[in-house]
PDB file of C-alpha atoms in Angstrom:
ATOM      1  CA  MET A   1      13.998 -20.001  21.070  1.00 50.00           C
ATOM      2  CA  THR A   2      12.654 -23.673  19.808  1.00 57.00           C
ATOM      3  CA  PRO A   3      14.732 -25.587  17.920  1.00 61.00           C
ATOM      4  CA  ARG A   4      12.661 -25.964  14.015  1.00 65.00           C
ATOM      5  CA  CYS A   5      13.236 -26.585  10.779  1.00 65.00           C
ATOM      6  CA  THR A   6      11.279 -24.566   7.497  1.00 63.00           C
ATOM      7  CA  GLU A   7      11.866 -23.732   4.353  1.00 74.00           C
ATOM      8  CA  ASP A   8      10.502 -20.408   4.292  1.00 84.00           C
ATOM      9  CA  SER A   9      12.320 -18.384   6.617  1.00 86.00           C
ATOM     10  CA  ASP A  10      11.628 -14.229   6.169  1.00 86.00           C
ATOM     11  CA  VAL A  11      15.092 -13.569   8.180  1.00 89.00           C
ATOM     12  CA  LEU A  12      18.590 -15.779   8.151  1.00 91.00           C
ATOM     13  CA  VAL A  13      20.707 -15.909  10.933  1.00 93.00           C
ATOM     14  CA  LEU A  14      23.713 -17.135  10.593  1.00 91.00           C
ATOM     15  CA  GLY A  15      25.821 -18.020  13.901  1.00 87.00           C
ATOM     16  CA  GLY A  16      24.259 -18.027  17.364  1.00 84.00           C
ATOM     17  CA  GLY A  17      27.038 -15.556  18.926  1.00 82.00           C
ATOM     18  CA  ALA A  18      26.426 -12.672  20.542  1.00 80.00           C
ATOM     19  CA  ALA A  19      25.381 -10.970  18.164  1.00 86.00           C
ATOM     20  CA  GLY A  20      23.203 -13.919  16.875  1.00 88.00           C
ATOM     21  CA  LEU A  21      21.075 -14.736  19.318  1.00 86.00           C
ATOM     22  CA  SER A  22      21.049 -10.818  19.933  1.00 86.00           C
ATOM     23  CA  LEU A  23      19.258  -9.716  16.968  1.00 90.00           C
ATOM     24  CA  ALA A  24      16.769 -13.308  16.629  1.00 89.00           C
ATOM     25  CA  HIS A  25      15.603 -12.130  19.608  1.00 87.00           C
ATOM     26  CA  ARG A  26      14.940  -8.747  18.578  1.00 87.00           C
ATOM     27  CA  LEU A  27      13.469  -9.652  15.567  1.00 89.00           C
ATOM     28  CA  THR A  28      10.634 -12.024  17.039  1.00 87.00           C
ATOM     29  CA  GLU A  29       9.833  -9.669  19.381  1.00 86.00           C
ATOM     30  CA  SER A  30       9.142  -6.646  17.584  1.00 84.00           C
ATOM     31  CA  GLY A  31       6.864  -9.123  15.392  1.00 76.00           C
ATOM     32  CA  THR A  32       8.813  -7.733  11.238  1.00 73.00           C
ATOM     33  CA  ALA A  33       9.729 -10.840  11.058  1.00 67.00           C
ATOM     34  CA  THR A  34       7.548 -13.700  11.196  1.00 75.00           C
ATOM     35  CA  ALA A  35      10.207 -16.666  10.636  1.00 86.00           C
ATOM     36  CA  VAL A  36      13.264 -15.998  11.388  1.00 88.00           C
ATOM     37  CA  THR A  37      15.511 -19.084  10.971  1.00 90.00           C
ATOM     38  CA  LEU A  38      19.085 -19.511  13.008  1.00 90.00           C
ATOM     39  CA  VAL A  39      21.517 -21.651  11.246  1.00 90.00           C
ATOM     40  CA  GLU A  40      24.616 -23.171  13.668  1.00 87.00           C
ATOM     41  CA  PRO A  41      27.491 -25.233  12.501  1.00 82.00           C
ATOM     42  CA  PRO A  42      27.522 -28.608  13.058  1.00 82.00           C
ATOM     43  CA  ASP A  43      29.801 -29.911  16.013  1.00 83.00           C
ATOM     44  CA  GLY A  44      32.877 -31.029  14.993  1.00 85.00           C
ATOM     45  CA  PRO A  45      36.800 -29.547  15.364  1.00 85.00           C
ATOM     46  CA  LEU A  46      36.183 -26.706  12.577  1.00 80.00           C
ATOM     47  CA  ARG A  47      33.008 -25.516  14.653  1.00 78.00           C
ATOM     48  CA  PRO A  48      34.980 -22.397  16.945  1.00 75.00           C
ATOM     49  CA  ALA A  49      35.241 -22.808  20.863  1.00 77.00           C
ATOM     50  CA  GLU A  50      32.718 -20.622  23.066  1.00 76.00           C
ATOM     51  CA  ARG A  51      33.217 -18.041  23.970  1.00 72.00           C
ATOM     52  CA  THR A  52      31.450 -15.984  27.406  1.00 70.00           C
ATOM     53  CA  TRP A  53      28.534 -13.330  26.271  1.00 69.00           C
ATOM     54  CA  CYS A  54      28.385 -10.603  28.679  1.00 71.00           C
ATOM     55  CA  TYR A  55      26.812  -7.693  29.740  1.00 70.00           C
ATOM     56  CA  TRP A  56      25.693  -4.911  32.111  1.00 70.00           C
ATOM     57  CA  ALA A  57      22.856  -3.737  32.451  1.00 71.00           C
ATOM     58  CA  ALA A  58      21.038  -1.245  35.534  1.00 72.00           C
ATOM     59  CA  GLY A  59      17.444  -3.621  36.225  1.00 70.00           C
ATOM     60  CA  THR A  60      16.007  -6.290  34.351  1.00 69.00           C
ATOM     61  CA  ASP A  61      16.456  -6.712  30.380  1.00 69.00           C
ATOM     62  CA  GLY A  62      14.759  -9.724  29.448  1.00 72.00           C
ATOM     63  CA  LEU A  63      17.938 -11.655  29.564  1.00 69.00           C
ATOM     64  CA  GLU A  64      18.181 -13.384  32.532  1.00 72.00           C
ATOM     65  CA  GLU A  65      17.409 -16.942  31.497  1.00 74.00           C
ATOM     66  CA  ALA A  66      20.085 -16.971  30.308  1.00 70.00           C
ATOM     67  CA  VAL A  67      22.571 -15.853  33.134  1.00 70.00           C
ATOM     68  CA  SER A  68      24.421 -18.287  34.885  1.00 71.00           C
ATOM     69  CA  ALA A  69      27.511 -15.989  36.133  1.00 73.00           C
ATOM     70  CA  SER A  70      26.543 -12.857  37.910  1.00 72.00           C
ATOM     71  CA  TRP A  71      29.176  -9.690  39.425  1.00 70.00           C
ATOM     72  CA  SER A  72      27.785  -7.431  41.902  1.00 71.00           C
ATOM     73  CA  VAL A  73      30.864  -4.825  41.521  1.00 72.00           C
ATOM     74  CA  LEU A  74      33.549  -4.398  38.820  1.00 74.00           C
ATOM     75  CA  ARG A  75      36.577  -2.957  39.116  1.00 79.00           C
ATOM     76  CA  VAL A  76      38.734  -1.108  36.555  1.00 83.00           C
ATOM     77  CA  HIS A  77      42.226   0.830  36.250  1.00 85.00           C
ATOM     78  CA  GLY A  78      43.829   2.667  34.055  1.00 83.00           C
ATOM     79  CA  ALA A  79      47.147   2.846  32.675  1.00 87.00           C
ATOM     80  CA  ASP A  80      48.170   5.325  35.798  1.00 90.00           C
ATOM     81  CA  GLY A  81      47.275   2.307  37.639  1.00 87.00           C
ATOM     82  CA  ARG A  82      44.323   4.601  38.900  1.00 86.00           C
ATOM     83  CA  PRO A  83      40.401   2.894  39.373  1.00 83.00           C
ATOM     84  CA  LEU A  84      38.189   4.190  37.451  1.00 81.00           C
ATOM     85  CA  THR A  85      35.030   5.273  37.973  1.00 75.00           C
ATOM     86  CA  VAL A  86      32.104   2.844  35.659  1.00 72.00           C
ATOM     87  CA  GLY A  87      28.744   1.909  35.644  1.00 68.00           C
ATOM     88  CA  PRO A  88      26.069   0.629  33.811  1.00 64.00           C
TER      89      PRO A  88
END
C-alpha cells in the first residue's frame, strides 16, 4: 500500500498488525470500500514491539511478497509426547 494522507475515508483500520493488514488488504482488493486508511502509532516508547506474523497455506495466497522466511516442515507433539499429523 502506498502511504498517503487523506481527509476522507470509507474505512479506518487502526493498527498494522496481522489482523489490520489482512483487513485493509481484503477491503482494497474486494472493492467494498473505495478509500481505506491504515493508522499506525508513531515510533517511540509507547509503540508495541514488532511481532512475528505466521500463517500456513497450501499453494499461493497473494502474500508471497510479505514472506521473509518459510518452513516446509512443522512438527507438533501432543501432551503424550507423540507427534501429531498436521496440514494446511
